[in-house]
């Protein structure tokens, strides 16, 4: 059970262990999950906000809204901006998944396991899809973001 005497890192670890592929649902889903772990509503909302502010939890809105949960703080908004602005020009390994993973590893300075978790979350949220790139004449990941993220 998550209690109020745990650090953000401990809460992040506990949530990641319980929801290894992330938490599907709207913005309120994270505080609801914390409530289900025993936190009072007010404290659950405070912890959810703190996890998001510190980069342990990232809400991915859109057609398949979900929370990406990480054991380490990440600048996911910065990554999404880089994917939007830089990924098309990036040339990595010929295998599409390996190319996308390398980009994430380089941009966030994370290991390949964390990069895989991020890419999987982006796919589940409908932000990443594999498609044939006519210019590069091979399959690549294409990244699309919902209107709510157009401010990036």
PDB file of C-alpha atoms in Angstrom:
ATOM      1  CA  UNK A   1       0.000   0.000   0.000  1.00  0.00           C
ATOM      2  CA  UNK A   2       1.261   3.475  -0.851  1.00  0.00           C
ATOM      3  CA  UNK A   3       1.381   5.704   2.196  1.00  0.00           C
ATOM      4  CA  UNK A   4       1.947   9.401   2.598  1.00  0.00           C
ATOM      5  CA  UNK A   5       5.435   8.875   4.026  1.00  0.00           C
ATOM      6  CA  UNK A   6       6.879   7.594   0.739  1.00  0.00           C
ATOM      7  CA  UNK A   7       9.012   9.714  -1.559  1.00  0.00           C
ATOM      8  CA  UNK A   8       8.036  10.504  -5.140  1.00  0.00           C
ATOM      9  CA  UNK A   9      10.636   7.992  -6.304  1.00  0.00           C
ATOM     10  CA  UNK A  10       9.009   5.272  -4.185  1.00  0.00           C
ATOM     11  CA  UNK A  11       5.553   6.175  -5.484  1.00  0.00           C
ATOM     12  CA  UNK A  12       6.891   6.098  -9.056  1.00  0.00           C
ATOM     13  CA  UNK A  13       8.414   2.644  -8.444  1.00  0.00           C
ATOM     14  CA  UNK A  14       5.186   1.325  -6.916  1.00  0.00           C
ATOM     15  CA  UNK A  15       3.017   2.640  -9.751  1.00  0.00           C
ATOM     16  CA  UNK A  16       5.410   1.340 -12.422  1.00  0.00           C
ATOM     17  CA  UNK A  17       5.377  -2.083 -10.754  1.00  0.00           C
ATOM     18  CA  UNK A  18       1.572  -2.159 -10.643  1.00  0.00           C
ATOM     19  CA  UNK A  19       1.057  -0.643 -14.121  1.00  0.00           C
ATOM     20  CA  UNK A  20       4.152  -1.693 -16.121  1.00  0.00           C
ATOM     21  CA  UNK A  21       2.589  -0.753 -19.469  1.00  0.00           C
ATOM     22  CA  UNK A  22       1.121   2.484 -18.186  1.00  0.00           C
ATOM     23  CA  UNK A  23      -2.306   3.422 -16.976  1.00  0.00           C
ATOM     24  CA  UNK A  24      -5.082   3.825 -19.531  1.00  0.00           C
ATOM     25  CA  UNK A  25      -7.573   6.591 -18.961  1.00  0.00           C
ATOM     26  CA  UNK A  26      -8.128  10.308 -18.585  1.00  0.00           C
ATOM     27  CA  UNK A  27      -6.075  12.711 -16.484  1.00  0.00           C
ATOM     28  CA  UNK A  28      -7.990  11.730 -13.330  1.00  0.00           C
ATOM     29  CA  UNK A  29      -6.945   8.076 -13.671  1.00  0.00           C
ATOM     30  CA  UNK A  30      -3.621   8.642 -11.897  1.00  0.00           C
ATOM     31  CA  UNK A  31      -5.107  10.184  -8.770  1.00  0.00           C
ATOM     32  CA  UNK A  32      -7.816   7.471  -8.802  1.00  0.00           C
ATOM     33  CA  UNK A  33      -5.112   4.785  -8.899  1.00  0.00           C
ATOM     34  CA  UNK A  34      -3.354   6.447  -5.951  1.00  0.00           C
ATOM     35  CA  UNK A  35      -6.661   6.555  -4.055  1.00  0.00           C
ATOM     36  CA  UNK A  36      -7.117   2.835  -4.697  1.00  0.00           C
ATOM     37  CA  UNK A  37      -3.716   2.344  -3.068  1.00  0.00           C
ATOM     38  CA  UNK A  38      -5.013   3.976   0.094  1.00  0.00           C
ATOM     39  CA  UNK A  39      -4.219   7.664  -0.238  1.00  0.00           C
ATOM     40  CA  UNK A  40      -6.964  10.134   0.696  1.00  0.00           C
ATOM     41  CA  UNK A  41      -8.368  12.034  -2.306  1.00  0.00           C
ATOM     42  CA  UNK A  42      -6.606  15.319  -1.516  1.00  0.00           C
ATOM     43  CA  UNK A  43      -3.252  13.590  -0.982  1.00  0.00           C
ATOM     44  CA  UNK A  44      -3.728  11.428  -4.101  1.00  0.00           C
ATOM     45  CA  UNK A  45      -4.249  14.559  -6.199  1.00  0.00           C
ATOM     46  CA  UNK A  46      -1.196  16.225  -4.639  1.00  0.00           C
ATOM     47  CA  UNK A  47       1.014  13.187  -5.267  1.00  0.00           C
ATOM     48  CA  UNK A  48      -0.294  12.818  -8.847  1.00  0.00           C
ATOM     49  CA  UNK A  49       0.502  16.477  -9.565  1.00  0.00           C
ATOM     50  CA  UNK A  50       3.962  16.131  -8.027  1.00  0.00           C
ATOM     51  CA  UNK A  51       4.725  12.959 -10.020  1.00  0.00           C
ATOM     52  CA  UNK A  52       3.766  14.759 -13.210  1.00  0.00           C
ATOM     53  CA  UNK A  53       5.668  17.938 -12.344  1.00  0.00           C
ATOM     54  CA  UNK A  54       8.844  15.990 -11.542  1.00  0.00           C
ATOM     55  CA  UNK A  55       8.671  13.893 -14.740  1.00  0.00           C
ATOM     56  CA  UNK A  56       7.716  10.480 -13.310  1.00  0.00           C
ATOM     57  CA  UNK A  57       4.203  10.506 -14.796  1.00  0.00           C
ATOM     58  CA  UNK A  58       3.164  11.808 -18.213  1.00  0.00           C
ATOM     59  CA  UNK A  59      -0.411  12.044 -19.432  1.00  0.00           C
ATOM     60  CA  UNK A  60      -0.783  11.320 -23.136  1.00  0.00           C
ATOM     61  CA  UNK A  61      -4.167  12.767 -24.188  1.00  0.00           C
ATOM     62  CA  UNK A  62      -5.983  11.975 -27.405  1.00  0.00           C
ATOM     63  CA  UNK A  63      -8.002   9.116 -28.824  1.00  0.00           C
ATOM     64  CA  UNK A  64      -6.395   6.555 -26.502  1.00  0.00           C
ATOM     65  CA  UNK A  65      -5.538   8.614 -23.415  1.00  0.00           C
ATOM     66  CA  UNK A  66      -3.120   7.044 -20.997  1.00  0.00           C
ATOM     67  CA  UNK A  67      -0.437   7.727 -18.441  1.00  0.00           C
ATOM     68  CA  UNK A  68       3.162   6.801 -19.136  1.00  0.00           C
ATOM     69  CA  UNK A  69       4.848   5.989 -15.828  1.00  0.00           C
ATOM     70  CA  UNK A  70       8.597   6.013 -15.332  1.00  0.00           C
ATOM     71  CA  UNK A  71      10.916   4.998 -12.510  1.00  0.00           C
ATOM     72  CA  UNK A  72      13.195   7.890 -13.465  1.00  0.00           C
ATOM     73  CA  UNK A  73      12.240  11.505 -14.150  1.00  0.00           C
ATOM     74  CA  UNK A  74      12.033  12.229 -17.883  1.00  0.00           C
ATOM     75  CA  UNK A  75      11.482  15.273 -20.084  1.00  0.00           C
ATOM     76  CA  UNK A  76       8.837  13.614 -22.236  1.00  0.00           C
ATOM     77  CA  UNK A  77       7.510  16.931 -23.565  1.00  0.00           C
ATOM     78  CA  UNK A  78      11.011  17.745 -24.780  1.00  0.00           C
ATOM     79  CA  UNK A  79      11.184  14.347 -26.476  1.00  0.00           C
ATOM     80  CA  UNK A  80       7.812  14.866 -28.184  1.00  0.00           C
ATOM     81  CA  UNK A  81       9.012  18.235 -29.457  1.00  0.00           C
ATOM     82  CA  UNK A  82      12.227  16.619 -30.771  1.00  0.00           C
ATOM     83  CA  UNK A  83      10.262  13.835 -32.437  1.00  0.00           C
ATOM     84  CA  UNK A  84       8.093  16.421 -34.155  1.00  0.00           C
ATOM     85  CA  UNK A  85      10.966  18.659 -35.250  1.00  0.00           C
ATOM     86  CA  UNK A  86      13.986  16.389 -35.700  1.00  0.00           C
ATOM     87  CA  UNK A  87      13.061  12.736 -36.192  1.00  0.00           C
ATOM     88  CA  UNK A  88      12.302  12.961 -39.922  1.00  0.00           C
ATOM     89  CA  UNK A  89      15.879  14.115 -40.592  1.00  0.00           C
ATOM     90  CA  UNK A  90      17.392  11.553 -38.207  1.00  0.00           C
ATOM     91  CA  UNK A  91      19.144   8.620 -39.836  1.00  0.00           C
ATOM     92  CA  UNK A  92      19.682   5.603 -37.657  1.00  0.00           C
ATOM     93  CA  UNK A  93      19.774   1.842 -38.120  1.00  0.00           C
ATOM     94  CA  UNK A  94      17.776   0.498 -41.072  1.00  0.00           C
ATOM     95  CA  UNK A  95      15.407  -1.402 -38.765  1.00  0.00           C
ATOM     96  CA  UNK A  96      12.615   1.050 -37.883  1.00  0.00           C
ATOM     97  CA  UNK A  97      12.185   0.169 -34.207  1.00  0.00           C
ATOM     98  CA  UNK A  98      15.927   0.274 -33.571  1.00  0.00           C
ATOM     99  CA  UNK A  99      16.110   3.673 -35.268  1.00  0.00           C
ATOM    100  CA  UNK A 100      13.330   5.116 -33.100  1.00  0.00           C
ATOM    101  CA  UNK A 101      14.847   3.616 -29.952  1.00  0.00           C
ATOM    102  CA  UNK A 102      18.269   5.079 -30.750  1.00  0.00           C
ATOM    103  CA  UNK A 103      16.707   8.517 -31.229  1.00  0.00           C
ATOM    104  CA  UNK A 104      14.966   8.292 -27.839  1.00  0.00           C
ATOM    105  CA  UNK A 105      18.114   6.989 -26.120  1.00  0.00           C
ATOM    106  CA  UNK A 106      20.155   9.879 -27.530  1.00  0.00           C
ATOM    107  CA  UNK A 107      17.567  12.588 -26.763  1.00  0.00           C
ATOM    108  CA  UNK A 108      16.798  11.521 -23.190  1.00  0.00           C
ATOM    109  CA  UNK A 109      20.076   9.856 -22.188  1.00  0.00           C
ATOM    110  CA  UNK A 110      18.216   6.739 -21.039  1.00  0.00           C
ATOM    111  CA  UNK A 111      18.941   3.063 -21.539  1.00  0.00           C
ATOM    112  CA  UNK A 112      17.312   0.994 -24.264  1.00  0.00           C
ATOM    113  CA  UNK A 113      14.813  -0.595 -21.841  1.00  0.00           C
ATOM    114  CA  UNK A 114      13.400   2.808 -20.848  1.00  0.00           C
ATOM    115  CA  UNK A 115      13.382   3.886 -24.504  1.00  0.00           C
ATOM    116  CA  UNK A 116      11.371   0.765 -25.358  1.00  0.00           C
ATOM    117  CA  UNK A 117       8.866   1.573 -22.600  1.00  0.00           C
ATOM    118  CA  UNK A 118       8.477   5.103 -23.992  1.00  0.00           C
ATOM    119  CA  UNK A 119       8.039   3.950 -27.590  1.00  0.00           C
ATOM    120  CA  UNK A 120       5.516   1.307 -26.516  1.00  0.00           C
ATOM    121  CA  UNK A 121       3.537   3.961 -24.597  1.00  0.00           C
ATOM    122  CA  UNK A 122       3.570   6.289 -27.607  1.00  0.00           C
ATOM    123  CA  UNK A 123       2.284   3.448 -29.791  1.00  0.00           C
ATOM    124  CA  UNK A 124      -0.457   2.555 -27.276  1.00  0.00           C
ATOM    125  CA  UNK A 125      -1.571   6.204 -27.125  1.00  0.00           C
ATOM    126  CA  UNK A 126      -1.736   6.324 -30.931  1.00  0.00           C
ATOM    127  CA  UNK A 127       1.193   8.768 -31.226  1.00  0.00           C
ATOM    128  CA  UNK A 128       3.576   6.390 -33.047  1.00  0.00           C
ATOM    129  CA  UNK A 129       2.947   4.070 -35.975  1.00  0.00           C
ATOM    130  CA  UNK A 130       5.091   2.103 -38.348  1.00  0.00           C
ATOM    131  CA  UNK A 131       4.638   3.054 -42.016  1.00  0.00           C
ATOM    132  CA  UNK A 132       6.537   2.982 -45.286  1.00  0.00           C
ATOM    133  CA  UNK A 133       8.584   6.127 -45.987  1.00  0.00           C
ATOM    134  CA  UNK A 134       8.693   6.732 -49.753  1.00  0.00           C
ATOM    135  CA  UNK A 135      11.665   9.111 -49.484  1.00  0.00           C
ATOM    136  CA  UNK A 136      13.831   6.744 -47.463  1.00  0.00           C
ATOM    137  CA  UNK A 137      12.399   3.666 -49.218  1.00  0.00           C
ATOM    138  CA  UNK A 138      11.894   1.694 -46.020  1.00  0.00           C
ATOM    139  CA  UNK A 139       9.639   1.372 -43.016  1.00  0.00           C
ATOM    140  CA  UNK A 140       9.974   4.045 -40.328  1.00  0.00           C
ATOM    141  CA  UNK A 141       8.077   5.245 -37.345  1.00  0.00           C
ATOM    142  CA  UNK A 142       5.871   8.244 -37.913  1.00  0.00           C
ATOM    143  CA  UNK A 143       4.814  10.334 -34.948  1.00  0.00           C
ATOM    144  CA  UNK A 144       1.491  12.171 -34.801  1.00  0.00           C
ATOM    145  CA  UNK A 145       0.284  14.157 -31.842  1.00  0.00           C
ATOM    146  CA  UNK A 146      -3.271  15.193 -30.925  1.00  0.00           C
ATOM    147  CA  UNK A 147      -4.424  18.793 -31.070  1.00  0.00           C
ATOM    148  CA  UNK A 148      -3.946  19.114 -27.318  1.00  0.00           C
ATOM    149  CA  UNK A 149      -0.198  18.818 -27.889  1.00  0.00           C
ATOM    150  CA  UNK A 150       0.042  21.222 -30.839  1.00  0.00           C
ATOM    151  CA  UNK A 151       1.618  23.810 -28.536  1.00  0.00           C
ATOM    152  CA  UNK A 152       4.876  21.817 -28.590  1.00  0.00           C
TER     153      UNK A 152
END
